Short mmCIF file of N, CA and C in Angstrom, two decimals:
data_model
loop_
_atom_site.label_atom_id
_atom_site.label_comp_id
_atom_site.label_asym_id
_atom_site.label_seq_id
_atom_site.Cartn_x
_atom_site.Cartn_y
_atom_site.Cartn_z
N MET A 6 -8.03 8.32 5.71
CA MET A 6 -9.42 8.30 5.31
C MET A 6 -9.70 6.92 4.70
N LEU A 7 -10.75 6.28 5.19
CA LEU A 7 -11.09 4.98 4.65
C LEU A 7 -11.64 5.11 3.25
N VAL A 8 -11.20 4.21 2.39
CA VAL A 8 -11.69 4.14 1.02
C VAL A 8 -12.93 3.26 1.04
N ARG A 9 -14.01 3.76 0.48
CA ARG A 9 -15.24 2.96 0.44
C ARG A 9 -15.08 1.87 -0.62
N LEU A 10 -15.14 0.64 -0.16
CA LEU A 10 -15.01 -0.51 -1.05
C LEU A 10 -16.36 -1.19 -1.19
N ARG A 11 -16.68 -1.55 -2.42
CA ARG A 11 -17.89 -2.33 -2.64
C ARG A 11 -17.67 -3.75 -2.12
N LYS A 12 -18.76 -4.43 -1.85
CA LYS A 12 -18.66 -5.78 -1.28
C LYS A 12 -17.77 -6.68 -2.14
N LYS A 13 -17.91 -6.60 -3.46
CA LYS A 13 -17.12 -7.46 -4.34
C LYS A 13 -15.63 -7.08 -4.33
N GLN A 14 -15.30 -5.85 -3.90
CA GLN A 14 -13.90 -5.44 -3.81
C GLN A 14 -13.23 -5.98 -2.55
N LYS A 15 -14.01 -6.34 -1.55
CA LYS A 15 -13.45 -6.88 -0.31
C LYS A 15 -13.16 -8.36 -0.50
N LYS A 16 -12.30 -8.62 -1.43
CA LYS A 16 -11.98 -9.99 -1.81
C LYS A 16 -10.74 -10.48 -1.08
N THR A 17 -10.34 -11.66 -1.41
CA THR A 17 -9.11 -12.22 -0.88
C THR A 17 -7.98 -11.92 -1.87
N LEU A 18 -6.91 -11.34 -1.36
CA LEU A 18 -5.73 -11.12 -2.20
C LEU A 18 -4.79 -12.28 -1.96
N THR A 19 -4.68 -13.15 -2.94
CA THR A 19 -3.85 -14.34 -2.78
C THR A 19 -2.44 -14.14 -3.33
N ASN A 20 -2.22 -13.02 -3.99
CA ASN A 20 -0.97 -12.80 -4.69
C ASN A 20 -0.69 -11.30 -4.68
N THR A 21 0.56 -10.91 -4.41
CA THR A 21 0.86 -9.47 -4.40
C THR A 21 0.70 -8.86 -5.79
N LYS A 22 0.73 -9.67 -6.84
CA LYS A 22 0.51 -9.15 -8.19
C LYS A 22 -0.92 -8.63 -8.36
N ASP A 23 -1.85 -9.12 -7.54
CA ASP A 23 -3.24 -8.65 -7.59
C ASP A 23 -3.39 -7.24 -7.04
N VAL A 24 -2.41 -6.78 -6.28
CA VAL A 24 -2.50 -5.46 -5.65
C VAL A 24 -2.48 -4.35 -6.69
N HIS A 25 -1.64 -4.47 -7.70
CA HIS A 25 -1.51 -3.41 -8.70
C HIS A 25 -2.84 -3.06 -9.35
N PRO A 26 -3.54 -4.01 -9.99
CA PRO A 26 -4.81 -3.63 -10.62
C PRO A 26 -5.86 -3.18 -9.62
N PHE A 27 -5.86 -3.76 -8.43
CA PHE A 27 -6.83 -3.40 -7.41
C PHE A 27 -6.70 -1.92 -7.03
N VAL A 28 -5.49 -1.48 -6.71
CA VAL A 28 -5.27 -0.09 -6.28
C VAL A 28 -5.27 0.85 -7.48
N TRP A 29 -4.73 0.42 -8.60
CA TRP A 29 -4.68 1.29 -9.78
C TRP A 29 -6.09 1.70 -10.21
N ASN A 30 -7.05 0.79 -10.10
CA ASN A 30 -8.43 1.14 -10.45
C ASN A 30 -8.99 2.22 -9.54
N ILE A 31 -8.56 2.26 -8.31
CA ILE A 31 -9.00 3.31 -7.39
C ILE A 31 -8.35 4.64 -7.75
N ILE A 32 -7.06 4.63 -8.04
CA ILE A 32 -6.36 5.86 -8.42
C ILE A 32 -6.92 6.42 -9.73
N ARG A 33 -7.23 5.54 -10.67
CA ARG A 33 -7.77 5.97 -11.97
C ARG A 33 -9.08 6.74 -11.83
N ARG A 34 -9.84 6.49 -10.78
CA ARG A 34 -11.11 7.18 -10.57
C ARG A 34 -10.93 8.58 -10.01
N LYS A 35 -9.74 8.95 -9.61
CA LYS A 35 -9.48 10.28 -9.05
C LYS A 35 -9.42 11.31 -10.17
N PRO A 36 -9.67 12.58 -9.85
CA PRO A 36 -9.55 13.63 -10.86
C PRO A 36 -8.14 13.66 -11.45
N PRO A 37 -7.99 14.04 -12.72
CA PRO A 37 -6.67 14.03 -13.37
C PRO A 37 -5.59 14.76 -12.58
N PHE A 38 -5.92 15.88 -11.96
CA PHE A 38 -4.93 16.64 -11.19
C PHE A 38 -4.39 15.80 -10.03
N ASP A 39 -5.26 15.05 -9.36
CA ASP A 39 -4.83 14.23 -8.22
C ASP A 39 -4.10 12.97 -8.66
N ARG A 40 -4.37 12.48 -9.85
CA ARG A 40 -3.66 11.29 -10.35
C ARG A 40 -2.18 11.58 -10.56
N GLN A 41 -1.82 12.86 -10.67
CA GLN A 41 -0.42 13.25 -10.88
C GLN A 41 0.35 13.37 -9.57
N LYS A 42 -0.31 13.04 -8.47
CA LYS A 42 0.32 13.14 -7.16
C LYS A 42 0.57 11.75 -6.59
N GLU A 43 1.49 11.70 -5.63
CA GLU A 43 1.78 10.43 -4.98
C GLU A 43 0.76 10.17 -3.87
N HIS A 44 0.22 8.95 -3.83
CA HIS A 44 -0.76 8.54 -2.83
C HIS A 44 -0.22 7.33 -2.08
N VAL A 45 -0.51 7.26 -0.78
CA VAL A 45 -0.14 6.11 0.02
C VAL A 45 -1.42 5.47 0.56
N TYR A 46 -1.55 4.17 0.36
CA TYR A 46 -2.68 3.40 0.85
C TYR A 46 -2.19 2.26 1.71
N VAL A 47 -3.04 1.85 2.64
CA VAL A 47 -2.76 0.65 3.43
C VAL A 47 -3.99 -0.25 3.32
N ILE A 48 -3.76 -1.49 2.98
CA ILE A 48 -4.82 -2.49 2.90
C ILE A 48 -4.70 -3.37 4.14
N GLY A 49 -5.73 -3.38 4.95
CA GLY A 49 -5.75 -4.22 6.16
C GLY A 49 -6.34 -5.58 5.82
N MET A 50 -5.67 -6.63 6.25
CA MET A 50 -6.03 -7.99 5.87
C MET A 50 -6.35 -8.85 7.10
N SER A 51 -7.25 -9.79 6.90
CA SER A 51 -7.53 -10.79 7.94
C SER A 51 -6.47 -11.90 7.84
N ARG A 52 -6.54 -12.84 8.76
CA ARG A 52 -5.59 -13.96 8.73
C ARG A 52 -5.74 -14.79 7.45
N SER A 53 -6.94 -14.78 6.87
CA SER A 53 -7.17 -15.54 5.63
C SER A 53 -6.96 -14.69 4.38
N GLN A 54 -6.29 -13.55 4.52
CA GLN A 54 -5.95 -12.64 3.41
C GLN A 54 -7.17 -11.95 2.81
N GLN A 55 -8.26 -11.90 3.53
CA GLN A 55 -9.46 -11.17 3.11
C GLN A 55 -9.24 -9.69 3.40
N ILE A 56 -9.60 -8.82 2.46
CA ILE A 56 -9.48 -7.38 2.68
C ILE A 56 -10.53 -6.94 3.70
N ILE A 57 -10.06 -6.31 4.77
CA ILE A 57 -10.95 -5.79 5.80
C ILE A 57 -11.23 -4.30 5.53
N TYR A 58 -10.20 -3.57 5.15
CA TYR A 58 -10.35 -2.13 4.87
C TYR A 58 -9.23 -1.68 3.96
N MET A 59 -9.41 -0.48 3.43
CA MET A 59 -8.34 0.20 2.69
C MET A 59 -8.32 1.64 3.19
N ASP A 60 -7.16 2.08 3.64
CA ASP A 60 -6.99 3.41 4.22
C ASP A 60 -6.15 4.27 3.28
N TRP A 61 -6.66 5.44 2.94
CA TRP A 61 -5.90 6.41 2.14
C TRP A 61 -5.12 7.24 3.14
N VAL A 62 -3.85 6.91 3.32
CA VAL A 62 -3.03 7.49 4.38
C VAL A 62 -2.55 8.89 4.03
N SER A 63 -2.15 9.10 2.78
CA SER A 63 -1.65 10.42 2.43
C SER A 63 -1.66 10.66 0.93
N MET A 64 -1.72 11.94 0.58
CA MET A 64 -1.57 12.37 -0.81
C MET A 64 -0.56 13.51 -0.78
N GLY A 65 0.45 13.41 -1.62
CA GLY A 65 1.50 14.41 -1.63
C GLY A 65 1.50 15.23 -2.90
N THR A 66 2.67 15.34 -3.49
CA THR A 66 2.86 16.10 -4.72
C THR A 66 3.39 15.16 -5.79
N VAL A 67 3.78 15.70 -6.93
CA VAL A 67 4.37 14.87 -7.97
C VAL A 67 5.73 14.34 -7.55
N HIS A 68 6.34 14.97 -6.53
CA HIS A 68 7.69 14.60 -6.11
C HIS A 68 7.72 13.64 -4.93
N GLY A 69 6.60 13.46 -4.23
CA GLY A 69 6.61 12.56 -3.09
C GLY A 69 5.50 12.89 -2.12
N THR A 70 5.49 12.13 -1.03
CA THR A 70 4.50 12.33 0.01
C THR A 70 5.12 11.95 1.34
N VAL A 71 4.41 12.26 2.41
CA VAL A 71 4.90 11.93 3.74
C VAL A 71 4.00 10.85 4.33
N ALA A 72 4.61 9.81 4.83
CA ALA A 72 3.89 8.75 5.53
C ALA A 72 4.78 8.27 6.66
N GLU A 73 4.21 8.16 7.83
CA GLU A 73 4.96 7.70 9.00
C GLU A 73 4.34 6.41 9.52
N PRO A 74 5.14 5.56 10.16
CA PRO A 74 4.59 4.30 10.67
C PRO A 74 3.34 4.48 11.53
N ARG A 75 3.28 5.52 12.35
CA ARG A 75 2.08 5.69 13.21
C ARG A 75 0.83 5.88 12.38
N GLU A 76 0.93 6.59 11.25
CA GLU A 76 -0.23 6.78 10.36
C GLU A 76 -0.54 5.50 9.59
N ILE A 77 0.48 4.79 9.23
CA ILE A 77 0.29 3.55 8.47
C ILE A 77 -0.41 2.49 9.31
N PHE A 78 -0.12 2.43 10.60
CA PHE A 78 -0.71 1.41 11.47
C PHE A 78 -1.94 1.88 12.25
N ARG A 79 -2.28 3.15 12.17
CA ARG A 79 -3.39 3.70 12.96
C ARG A 79 -4.67 2.88 12.76
N MET A 80 -5.11 2.72 11.53
CA MET A 80 -6.36 2.01 11.26
C MET A 80 -6.20 0.51 11.50
N ALA A 81 -5.01 -0.02 11.26
CA ALA A 81 -4.77 -1.45 11.49
C ALA A 81 -5.00 -1.80 12.96
N ILE A 82 -4.56 -0.93 13.84
CA ILE A 82 -4.75 -1.15 15.27
C ILE A 82 -6.23 -1.01 15.63
N LEU A 83 -6.87 0.04 15.11
CA LEU A 83 -8.30 0.25 15.41
C LEU A 83 -9.18 -0.90 14.90
N LYS A 84 -8.85 -1.44 13.73
CA LYS A 84 -9.65 -2.50 13.14
C LYS A 84 -9.22 -3.90 13.59
N GLY A 85 -8.07 -3.99 14.26
CA GLY A 85 -7.60 -5.27 14.78
C GLY A 85 -7.19 -6.28 13.72
N VAL A 86 -6.60 -5.80 12.63
CA VAL A 86 -6.19 -6.73 11.57
C VAL A 86 -4.88 -7.42 11.93
N SER A 87 -4.61 -8.53 11.26
CA SER A 87 -3.39 -9.27 11.55
C SER A 87 -2.23 -8.91 10.63
N SER A 88 -2.56 -8.29 9.48
CA SER A 88 -1.49 -7.94 8.55
C SER A 88 -1.94 -6.79 7.66
N ILE A 89 -0.94 -6.15 7.03
CA ILE A 89 -1.22 -5.05 6.10
C ILE A 89 -0.37 -5.19 4.85
N ILE A 90 -0.85 -4.54 3.81
CA ILE A 90 -0.05 -4.32 2.60
C ILE A 90 -0.01 -2.82 2.39
N MET A 91 1.18 -2.27 2.30
CA MET A 91 1.34 -0.85 2.04
C MET A 91 1.51 -0.67 0.53
N VAL A 92 0.84 0.33 -0.03
CA VAL A 92 0.89 0.57 -1.46
C VAL A 92 1.03 2.06 -1.71
N HIS A 93 1.88 2.42 -2.63
CA HIS A 93 1.88 3.81 -3.09
C HIS A 93 2.23 3.87 -4.56
N ASN A 94 1.84 4.96 -5.18
CA ASN A 94 2.10 5.13 -6.61
C ASN A 94 3.28 6.05 -6.84
N HIS A 95 3.87 5.92 -8.00
CA HIS A 95 4.90 6.84 -8.48
C HIS A 95 4.37 7.52 -9.74
N PRO A 96 4.01 8.80 -9.65
CA PRO A 96 3.50 9.51 -10.83
C PRO A 96 4.52 9.58 -11.98
N SER A 97 5.79 9.38 -11.66
CA SER A 97 6.84 9.43 -12.68
C SER A 97 6.78 8.25 -13.65
N ASN A 98 5.94 7.27 -13.34
CA ASN A 98 5.78 6.05 -14.11
C ASN A 98 6.99 5.12 -14.01
N SER A 99 7.80 5.30 -12.97
CA SER A 99 8.88 4.37 -12.65
C SER A 99 8.50 3.67 -11.36
N SER A 100 8.46 2.36 -11.39
CA SER A 100 8.07 1.62 -10.18
C SER A 100 9.26 1.30 -9.27
N GLN A 101 10.46 1.71 -9.64
CA GLN A 101 11.63 1.41 -8.82
C GLN A 101 11.60 2.20 -7.51
N PRO A 102 11.93 1.56 -6.39
CA PRO A 102 11.88 2.26 -5.10
C PRO A 102 12.99 3.29 -4.97
N SER A 103 12.66 4.40 -4.32
CA SER A 103 13.65 5.43 -4.00
C SER A 103 14.31 5.05 -2.67
N LYS A 104 15.36 5.79 -2.31
CA LYS A 104 16.01 5.55 -1.01
C LYS A 104 15.01 5.76 0.13
N GLN A 105 14.14 6.78 -0.02
CA GLN A 105 13.13 7.06 1.00
C GLN A 105 12.13 5.90 1.11
N ASP A 106 11.78 5.29 -0.02
CA ASP A 106 10.87 4.14 -0.01
C ASP A 106 11.48 2.97 0.77
N ILE A 107 12.76 2.74 0.56
CA ILE A 107 13.46 1.65 1.24
C ILE A 107 13.54 1.90 2.74
N VAL A 108 13.88 3.13 3.12
CA VAL A 108 13.96 3.49 4.54
C VAL A 108 12.59 3.34 5.21
N LEU A 109 11.54 3.86 4.57
CA LEU A 109 10.20 3.76 5.14
C LEU A 109 9.77 2.31 5.28
N THR A 110 10.06 1.49 4.30
CA THR A 110 9.69 0.09 4.36
C THR A 110 10.35 -0.59 5.56
N LYS A 111 11.62 -0.34 5.77
CA LYS A 111 12.33 -0.92 6.92
C LYS A 111 11.71 -0.46 8.23
N GLN A 112 11.36 0.84 8.32
CA GLN A 112 10.74 1.37 9.53
C GLN A 112 9.39 0.72 9.79
N VAL A 113 8.59 0.58 8.75
CA VAL A 113 7.25 0.01 8.90
C VAL A 113 7.33 -1.47 9.29
N VAL A 114 8.21 -2.22 8.67
CA VAL A 114 8.38 -3.64 9.03
C VAL A 114 8.81 -3.77 10.49
N ALA A 115 9.75 -2.93 10.92
CA ALA A 115 10.22 -2.97 12.31
C ALA A 115 9.10 -2.61 13.28
N ALA A 116 8.33 -1.58 12.96
CA ALA A 116 7.21 -1.17 13.82
C ALA A 116 6.15 -2.27 13.87
N GLY A 117 5.88 -2.88 12.73
CA GLY A 117 4.90 -3.97 12.69
C GLY A 117 5.32 -5.14 13.55
N ARG A 118 6.61 -5.44 13.54
CA ARG A 118 7.13 -6.53 14.37
C ARG A 118 6.88 -6.23 15.85
N ILE A 119 7.09 -4.98 16.24
CA ILE A 119 6.91 -4.58 17.65
C ILE A 119 5.45 -4.69 18.07
N ILE A 120 4.52 -4.25 17.22
CA ILE A 120 3.11 -4.23 17.61
C ILE A 120 2.35 -5.49 17.20
N GLY A 121 3.02 -6.40 16.50
CA GLY A 121 2.40 -7.67 16.15
C GLY A 121 1.48 -7.64 14.94
N ILE A 122 1.76 -6.74 14.02
CA ILE A 122 1.01 -6.68 12.76
C ILE A 122 2.01 -6.91 11.62
N ARG A 123 1.81 -7.99 10.91
CA ARG A 123 2.74 -8.38 9.85
C ARG A 123 2.58 -7.48 8.62
N VAL A 124 3.70 -7.04 8.07
CA VAL A 124 3.70 -6.29 6.82
C VAL A 124 3.94 -7.31 5.71
N ILE A 125 2.89 -7.62 4.97
CA ILE A 125 2.99 -8.62 3.90
C ILE A 125 3.85 -8.11 2.76
N ASP A 126 3.62 -6.85 2.39
CA ASP A 126 4.35 -6.29 1.24
C ASP A 126 4.23 -4.78 1.24
N HIS A 127 5.12 -4.16 0.52
CA HIS A 127 5.04 -2.74 0.15
C HIS A 127 5.14 -2.75 -1.36
N VAL A 128 4.06 -2.33 -2.02
CA VAL A 128 4.00 -2.38 -3.47
C VAL A 128 3.99 -0.95 -4.01
N ILE A 129 4.88 -0.69 -4.95
CA ILE A 129 4.92 0.60 -5.65
C ILE A 129 4.29 0.38 -7.01
N ILE A 130 3.29 1.18 -7.32
CA ILE A 130 2.58 1.00 -8.59
C ILE A 130 2.71 2.23 -9.47
N CYS A 131 2.62 2.00 -10.75
CA CYS A 131 2.54 3.08 -11.73
C CYS A 131 1.76 2.52 -12.92
N GLU A 132 1.46 3.37 -13.85
CA GLU A 132 0.66 2.92 -14.98
C GLU A 132 1.31 1.76 -15.71
N GLY A 133 2.63 1.77 -15.78
CA GLY A 133 3.33 0.75 -16.55
C GLY A 133 3.67 -0.53 -15.80
N GLY A 134 3.36 -0.62 -14.52
CA GLY A 134 3.69 -1.83 -13.80
C GLY A 134 3.79 -1.62 -12.30
N HIS A 135 4.54 -2.49 -11.64
CA HIS A 135 4.66 -2.38 -10.20
C HIS A 135 5.98 -2.99 -9.72
N TYR A 136 6.32 -2.65 -8.49
CA TYR A 136 7.48 -3.21 -7.80
C TYR A 136 6.98 -3.75 -6.47
N SER A 137 7.37 -4.95 -6.13
CA SER A 137 7.00 -5.57 -4.86
C SER A 137 8.25 -5.82 -4.04
N PHE A 138 8.29 -5.24 -2.84
CA PHE A 138 9.40 -5.52 -1.94
C PHE A 138 9.42 -7.01 -1.58
N TYR A 139 8.25 -7.62 -1.45
CA TYR A 139 8.17 -9.04 -1.12
C TYR A 139 8.74 -9.90 -2.25
N LEU A 140 8.27 -9.64 -3.48
CA LEU A 140 8.75 -10.45 -4.61
C LEU A 140 10.23 -10.24 -4.88
N ASP A 141 10.75 -9.08 -4.52
CA ASP A 141 12.18 -8.80 -4.68
C ASP A 141 12.97 -9.27 -3.44
N GLU A 142 12.29 -9.96 -2.54
CA GLU A 142 12.89 -10.53 -1.33
C GLU A 142 13.52 -9.49 -0.43
N LYS A 143 12.93 -8.29 -0.42
CA LYS A 143 13.39 -7.22 0.49
C LYS A 143 12.51 -7.15 1.72
N ILE A 144 11.47 -7.98 1.74
CA ILE A 144 10.53 -8.02 2.87
C ILE A 144 9.99 -9.44 2.93
N GLY A 145 9.71 -9.90 4.13
CA GLY A 145 9.18 -11.26 4.27
C GLY A 145 9.81 -11.97 5.45
N GLU A 146 9.34 -13.16 5.70
CA GLU A 146 9.79 -13.90 6.87
C GLU A 146 11.30 -14.15 6.87
N GLU A 147 11.85 -14.43 5.70
CA GLU A 147 13.29 -14.74 5.66
C GLU A 147 14.15 -13.50 5.88
N THR A 148 13.59 -12.28 5.69
CA THR A 148 14.39 -11.07 5.88
C THR A 148 14.05 -10.37 7.19
N GLU A 149 13.10 -10.92 7.96
CA GLU A 149 12.69 -10.24 9.19
C GLU A 149 13.50 -10.69 10.38
#
């Protein structure tokens, strides 16, 4: 489901650190019951890092959610973007990636390589901070 973004929200993300406050503000607007669940979002980007869209891919439970590469890239293909940033929250307030997060990230990067859509980052956010696969050098040109 596409997230309705105001014109001023369709900005340029020049730094993966900007992703945390951008997405956290969207999660904060959800009802308290839904804020306790894991959500997966995909931000579609232009070549100049301008936000084209934001897709709410899935909402799970407090323990996790299901997201598959085909769902993650569905809107990216339809909108014709050149890159994406995958983002999800951890209701546990720990931003450290789980084994499932690492496996999914590898699958998404591999799928993106095949279809020609670059995965800029996978960011895990929580109230207390965030984890970036890119900043931790687990994703990026040197690891692809």
